[in-house]
CSV table of N, CA and C in Angstrom, one decimal:
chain,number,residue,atom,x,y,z
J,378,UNK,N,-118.6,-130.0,-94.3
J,378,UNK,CA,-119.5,-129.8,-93.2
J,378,UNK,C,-118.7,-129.4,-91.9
J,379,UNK,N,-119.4,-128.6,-91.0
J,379,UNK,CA,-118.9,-128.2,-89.7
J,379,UNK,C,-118.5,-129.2,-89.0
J,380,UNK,N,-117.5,-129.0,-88.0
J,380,UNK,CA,-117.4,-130.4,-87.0
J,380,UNK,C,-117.2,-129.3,-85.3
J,381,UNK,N,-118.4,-129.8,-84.6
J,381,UNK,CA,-119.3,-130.6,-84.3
J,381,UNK,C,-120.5,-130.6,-85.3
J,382,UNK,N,-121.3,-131.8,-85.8
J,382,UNK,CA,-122.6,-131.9,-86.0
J,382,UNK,C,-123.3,-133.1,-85.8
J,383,UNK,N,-124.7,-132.7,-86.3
J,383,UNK,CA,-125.8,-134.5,-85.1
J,383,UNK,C,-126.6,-133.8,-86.7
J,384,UNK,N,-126.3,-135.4,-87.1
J,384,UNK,CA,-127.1,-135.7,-88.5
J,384,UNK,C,-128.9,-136.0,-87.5
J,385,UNK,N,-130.2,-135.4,-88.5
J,385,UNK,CA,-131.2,-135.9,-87.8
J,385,UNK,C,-132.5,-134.9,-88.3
J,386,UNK,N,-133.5,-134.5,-88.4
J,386,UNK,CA,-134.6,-134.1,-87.9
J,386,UNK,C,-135.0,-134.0,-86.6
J,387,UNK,N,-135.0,-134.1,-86.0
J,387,UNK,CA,-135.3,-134.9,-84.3
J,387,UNK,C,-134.5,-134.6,-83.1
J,388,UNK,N,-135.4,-134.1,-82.0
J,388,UNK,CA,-134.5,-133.7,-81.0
J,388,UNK,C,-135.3,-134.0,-79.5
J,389,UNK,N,-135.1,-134.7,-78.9
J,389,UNK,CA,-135.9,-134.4,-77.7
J,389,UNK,C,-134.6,-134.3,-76.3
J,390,UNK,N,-135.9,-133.2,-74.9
J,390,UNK,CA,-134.8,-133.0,-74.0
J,390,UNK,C,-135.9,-132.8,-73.2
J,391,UNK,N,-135.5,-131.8,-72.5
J,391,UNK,CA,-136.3,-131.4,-71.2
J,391,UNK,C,-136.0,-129.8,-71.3
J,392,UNK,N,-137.6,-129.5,-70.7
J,392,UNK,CA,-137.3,-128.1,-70.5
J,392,UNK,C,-136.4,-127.4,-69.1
J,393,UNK,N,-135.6,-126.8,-69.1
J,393,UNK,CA,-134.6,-126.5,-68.2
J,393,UNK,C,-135.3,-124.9,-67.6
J,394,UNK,N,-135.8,-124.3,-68.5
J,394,UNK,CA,-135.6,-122.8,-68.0
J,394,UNK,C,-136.4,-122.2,-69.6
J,395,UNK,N,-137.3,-121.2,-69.3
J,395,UNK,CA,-138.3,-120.4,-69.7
J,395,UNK,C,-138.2,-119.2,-69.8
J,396,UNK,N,-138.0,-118.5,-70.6
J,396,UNK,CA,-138.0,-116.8,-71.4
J,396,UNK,C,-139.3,-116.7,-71.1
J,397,UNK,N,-139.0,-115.6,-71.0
J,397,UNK,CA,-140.4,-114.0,-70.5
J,397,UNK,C,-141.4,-114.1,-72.0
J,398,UNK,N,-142.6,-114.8,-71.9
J,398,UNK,CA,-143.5,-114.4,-73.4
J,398,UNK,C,-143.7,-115.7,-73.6
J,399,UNK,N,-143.0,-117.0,-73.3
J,399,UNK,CA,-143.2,-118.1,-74.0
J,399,UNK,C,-144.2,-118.9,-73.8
J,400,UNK,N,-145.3,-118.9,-74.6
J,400,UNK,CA,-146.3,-119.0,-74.8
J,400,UNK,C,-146.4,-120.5,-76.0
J,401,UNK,N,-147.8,-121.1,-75.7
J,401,UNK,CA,-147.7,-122.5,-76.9
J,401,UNK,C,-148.6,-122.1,-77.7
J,402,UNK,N,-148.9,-120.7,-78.2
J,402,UNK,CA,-149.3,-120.2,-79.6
J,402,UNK,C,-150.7,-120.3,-79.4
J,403,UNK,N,-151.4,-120.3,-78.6
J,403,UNK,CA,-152.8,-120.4,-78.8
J,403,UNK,C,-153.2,-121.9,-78.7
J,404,UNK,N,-152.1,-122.8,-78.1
J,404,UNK,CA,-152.9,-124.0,-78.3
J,404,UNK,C,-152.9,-124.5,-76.9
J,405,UNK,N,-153.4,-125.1,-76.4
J,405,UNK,CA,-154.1,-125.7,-75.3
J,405,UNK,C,-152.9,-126.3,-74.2
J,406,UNK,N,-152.8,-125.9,-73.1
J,406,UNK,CA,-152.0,-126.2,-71.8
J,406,UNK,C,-150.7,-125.3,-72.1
J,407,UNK,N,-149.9,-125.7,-71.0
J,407,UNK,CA,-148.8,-124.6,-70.7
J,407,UNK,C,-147.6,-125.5,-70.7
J,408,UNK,N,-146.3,-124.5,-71.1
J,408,UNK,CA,-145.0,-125.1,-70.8
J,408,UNK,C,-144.7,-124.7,-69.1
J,409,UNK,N,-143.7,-125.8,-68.8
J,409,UNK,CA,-143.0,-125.6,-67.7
J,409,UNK,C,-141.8,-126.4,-67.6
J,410,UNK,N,-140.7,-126.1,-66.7
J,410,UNK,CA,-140.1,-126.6,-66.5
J,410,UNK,C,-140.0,-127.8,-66.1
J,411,UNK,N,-139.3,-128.5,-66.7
J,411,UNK,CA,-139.7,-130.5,-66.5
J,411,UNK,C,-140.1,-131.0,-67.4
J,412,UNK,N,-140.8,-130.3,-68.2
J,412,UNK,CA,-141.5,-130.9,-69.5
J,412,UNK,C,-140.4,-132.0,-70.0
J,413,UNK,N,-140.7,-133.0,-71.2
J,413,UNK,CA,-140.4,-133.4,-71.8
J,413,UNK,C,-140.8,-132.3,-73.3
J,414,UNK,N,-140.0,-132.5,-73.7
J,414,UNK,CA,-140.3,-131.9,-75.4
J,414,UNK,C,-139.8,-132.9,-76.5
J,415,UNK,N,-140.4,-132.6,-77.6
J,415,UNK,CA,-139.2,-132.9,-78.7
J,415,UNK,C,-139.8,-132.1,-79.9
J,416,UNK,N,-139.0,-131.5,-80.7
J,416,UNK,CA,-139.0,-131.0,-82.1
J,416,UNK,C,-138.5,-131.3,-82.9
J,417,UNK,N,-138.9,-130.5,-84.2
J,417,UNK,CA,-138.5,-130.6,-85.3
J,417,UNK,C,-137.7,-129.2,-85.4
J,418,UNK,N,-136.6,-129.8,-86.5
J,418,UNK,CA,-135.9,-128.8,-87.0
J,418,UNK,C,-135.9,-128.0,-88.3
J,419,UNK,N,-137.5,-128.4,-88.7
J,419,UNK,CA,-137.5,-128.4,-90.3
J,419,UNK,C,-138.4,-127.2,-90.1
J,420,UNK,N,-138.0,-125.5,-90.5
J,420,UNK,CA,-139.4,-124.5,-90.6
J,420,UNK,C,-139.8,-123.8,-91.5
J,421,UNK,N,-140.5,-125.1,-92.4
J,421,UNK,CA,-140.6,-123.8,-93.8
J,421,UNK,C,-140.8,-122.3,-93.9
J,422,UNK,N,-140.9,-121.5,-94.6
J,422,UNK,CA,-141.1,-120.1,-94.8
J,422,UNK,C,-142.7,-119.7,-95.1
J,423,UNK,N,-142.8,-120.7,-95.9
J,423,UNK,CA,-144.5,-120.6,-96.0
J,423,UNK,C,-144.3,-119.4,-97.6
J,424,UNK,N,-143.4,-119.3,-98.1
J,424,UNK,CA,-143.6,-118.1,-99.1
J,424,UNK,C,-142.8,-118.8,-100.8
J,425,UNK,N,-141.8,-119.7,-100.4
J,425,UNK,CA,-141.4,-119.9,-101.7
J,425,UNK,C,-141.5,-121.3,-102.4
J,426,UNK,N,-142.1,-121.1,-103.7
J,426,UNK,CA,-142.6,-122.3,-104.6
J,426,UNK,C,-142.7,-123.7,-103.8
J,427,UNK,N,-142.1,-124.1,-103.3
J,427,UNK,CA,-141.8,-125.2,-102.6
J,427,UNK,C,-143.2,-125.1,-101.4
J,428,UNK,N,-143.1,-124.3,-100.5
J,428,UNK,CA,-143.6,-124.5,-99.4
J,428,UNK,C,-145.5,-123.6,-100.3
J,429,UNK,N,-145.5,-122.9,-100.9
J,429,UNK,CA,-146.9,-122.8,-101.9
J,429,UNK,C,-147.4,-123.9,-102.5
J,430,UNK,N,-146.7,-124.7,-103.0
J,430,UNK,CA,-146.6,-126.3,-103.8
J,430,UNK,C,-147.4,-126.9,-102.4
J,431,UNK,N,-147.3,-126.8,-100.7
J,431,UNK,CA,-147.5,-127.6,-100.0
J,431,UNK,C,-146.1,-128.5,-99.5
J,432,UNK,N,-145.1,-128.2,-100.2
J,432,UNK,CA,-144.3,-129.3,-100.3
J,432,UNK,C,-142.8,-128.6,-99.0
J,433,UNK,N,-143.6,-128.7,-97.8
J,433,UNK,CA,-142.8,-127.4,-96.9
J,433,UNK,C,-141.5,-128.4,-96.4
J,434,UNK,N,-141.8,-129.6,-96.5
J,434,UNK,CA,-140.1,-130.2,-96.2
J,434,UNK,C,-139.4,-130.2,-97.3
J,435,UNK,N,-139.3,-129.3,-98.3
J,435,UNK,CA,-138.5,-129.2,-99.2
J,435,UNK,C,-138.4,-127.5,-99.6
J,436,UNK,N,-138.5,-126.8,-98.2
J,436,UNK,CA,-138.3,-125.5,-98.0
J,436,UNK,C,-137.4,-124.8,-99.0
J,437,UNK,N,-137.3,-123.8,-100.1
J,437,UNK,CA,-135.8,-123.4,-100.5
J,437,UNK,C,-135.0,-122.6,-99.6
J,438,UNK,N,-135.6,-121.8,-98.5
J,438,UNK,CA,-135.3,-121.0,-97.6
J,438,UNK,C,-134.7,-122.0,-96.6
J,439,UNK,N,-135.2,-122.6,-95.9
J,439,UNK,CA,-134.7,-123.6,-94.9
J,439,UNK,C,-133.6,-124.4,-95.3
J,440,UNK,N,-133.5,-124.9,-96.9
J,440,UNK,CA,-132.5,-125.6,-96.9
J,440,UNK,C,-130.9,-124.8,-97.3
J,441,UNK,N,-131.5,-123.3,-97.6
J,441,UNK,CA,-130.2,-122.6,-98.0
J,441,UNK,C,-129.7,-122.2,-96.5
J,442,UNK,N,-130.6,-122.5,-95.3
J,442,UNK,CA,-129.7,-121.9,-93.7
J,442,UNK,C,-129.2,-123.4,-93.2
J,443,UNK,N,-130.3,-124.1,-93.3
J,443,UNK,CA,-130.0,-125.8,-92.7
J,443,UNK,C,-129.1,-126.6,-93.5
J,444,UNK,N,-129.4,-126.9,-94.5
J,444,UNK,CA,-128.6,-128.2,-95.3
J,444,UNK,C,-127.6,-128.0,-95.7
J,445,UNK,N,-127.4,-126.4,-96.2
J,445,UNK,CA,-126.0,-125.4,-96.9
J,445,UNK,C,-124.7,-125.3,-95.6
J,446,UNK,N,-125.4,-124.9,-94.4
J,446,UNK,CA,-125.0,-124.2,-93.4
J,446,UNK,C,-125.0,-124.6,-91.8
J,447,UNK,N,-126.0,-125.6,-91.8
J,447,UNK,CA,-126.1,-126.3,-90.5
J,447,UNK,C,-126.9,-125.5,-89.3
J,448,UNK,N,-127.6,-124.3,-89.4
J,448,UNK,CA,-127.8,-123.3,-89.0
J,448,UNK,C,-129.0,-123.0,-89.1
J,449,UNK,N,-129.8,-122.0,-88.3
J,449,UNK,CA,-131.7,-122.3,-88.7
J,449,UNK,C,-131.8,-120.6,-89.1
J,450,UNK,N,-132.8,-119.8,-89.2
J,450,UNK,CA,-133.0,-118.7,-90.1
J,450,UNK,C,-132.2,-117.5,-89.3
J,451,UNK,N,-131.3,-117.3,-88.3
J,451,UNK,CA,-130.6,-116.3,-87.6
J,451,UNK,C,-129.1,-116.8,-88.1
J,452,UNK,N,-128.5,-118.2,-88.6
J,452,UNK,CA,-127.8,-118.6,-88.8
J,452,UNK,C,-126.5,-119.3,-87.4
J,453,UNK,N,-127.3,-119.7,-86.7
J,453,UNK,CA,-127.2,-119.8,-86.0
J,453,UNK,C,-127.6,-121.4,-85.6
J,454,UNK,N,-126.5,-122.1,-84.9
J,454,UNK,CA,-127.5,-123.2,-84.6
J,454,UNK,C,-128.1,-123.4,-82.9
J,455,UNK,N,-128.6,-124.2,-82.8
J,455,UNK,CA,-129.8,-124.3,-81.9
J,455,UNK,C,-129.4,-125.0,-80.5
J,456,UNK,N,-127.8,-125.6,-80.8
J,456,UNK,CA,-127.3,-127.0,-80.2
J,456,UNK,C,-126.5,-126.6,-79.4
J,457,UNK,N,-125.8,-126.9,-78.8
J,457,UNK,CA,-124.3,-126.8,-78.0
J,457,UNK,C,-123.4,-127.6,-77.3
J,458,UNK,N,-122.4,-127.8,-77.7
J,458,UNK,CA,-121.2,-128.9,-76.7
J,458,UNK,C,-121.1,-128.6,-75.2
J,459,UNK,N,-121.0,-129.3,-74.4
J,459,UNK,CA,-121.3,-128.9,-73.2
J,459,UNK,C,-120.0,-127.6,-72.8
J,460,UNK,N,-118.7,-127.6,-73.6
J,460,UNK,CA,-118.3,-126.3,-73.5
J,460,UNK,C,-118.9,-125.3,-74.5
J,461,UNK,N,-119.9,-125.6,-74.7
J,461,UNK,CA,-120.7,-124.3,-75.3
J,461,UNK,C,-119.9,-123.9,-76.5
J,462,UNK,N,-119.6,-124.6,-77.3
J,462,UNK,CA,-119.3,-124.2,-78.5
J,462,UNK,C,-120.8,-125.3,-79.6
J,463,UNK,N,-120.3,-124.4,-80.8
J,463,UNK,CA,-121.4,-125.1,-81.5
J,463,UNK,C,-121.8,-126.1,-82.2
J,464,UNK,N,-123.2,-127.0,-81.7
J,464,UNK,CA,-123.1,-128.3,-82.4
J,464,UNK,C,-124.3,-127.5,-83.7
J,465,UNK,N,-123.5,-127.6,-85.0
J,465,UNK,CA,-124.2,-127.6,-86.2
J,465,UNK,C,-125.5,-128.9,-86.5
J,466,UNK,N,-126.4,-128.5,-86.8
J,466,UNK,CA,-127.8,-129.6,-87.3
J,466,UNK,C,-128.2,-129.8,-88.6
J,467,UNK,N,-128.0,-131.1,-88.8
J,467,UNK,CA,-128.0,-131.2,-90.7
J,467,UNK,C,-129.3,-132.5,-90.7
């Protein structure tokens, strides 16, 4: 495994700062700065046996970027050490 990583599903912070378009998908109230958030790291694909089964936390796509890699579908992880290098998510 990479070193830095944060074993988990689960992440909460605060919103700091907002990109141009970000929008909450058609669902009801707005982001802003201050928020509290928390997410998930888990995003199935919605296309392979697994996630057609229903069965989307057992993604085969997600876990060949995530579980293999530490990394989400850009390969890329999501995290960072406060010198900005990268914390991997498993």
């Amino acid at each position: 495994l990479p070193n830095a990583l944060r074993h988990g599903h689960e992440a909460c912070g605060e919103i700091v700062e907002l990109g141009e378009g970000v929008s909450m998908n058609g669902l009801p109230g707005e982001l802003k700065v201050g928020d509290p958030v928390v997410t998930t790291f888990i995003m199935p694909c919605g296309y392979c046996p697994a996630c057609v089964a229903g069965h989307e936390d057992i993604c085969e796509s997600f876990f060949n970027h995530n579980r293999l890699k530490g990394g989400l579908y850009d390969g890329e992880p999501r995290m960072k050490l406060p010198d900005g290098s990268p914390l991997y998510q498993y």
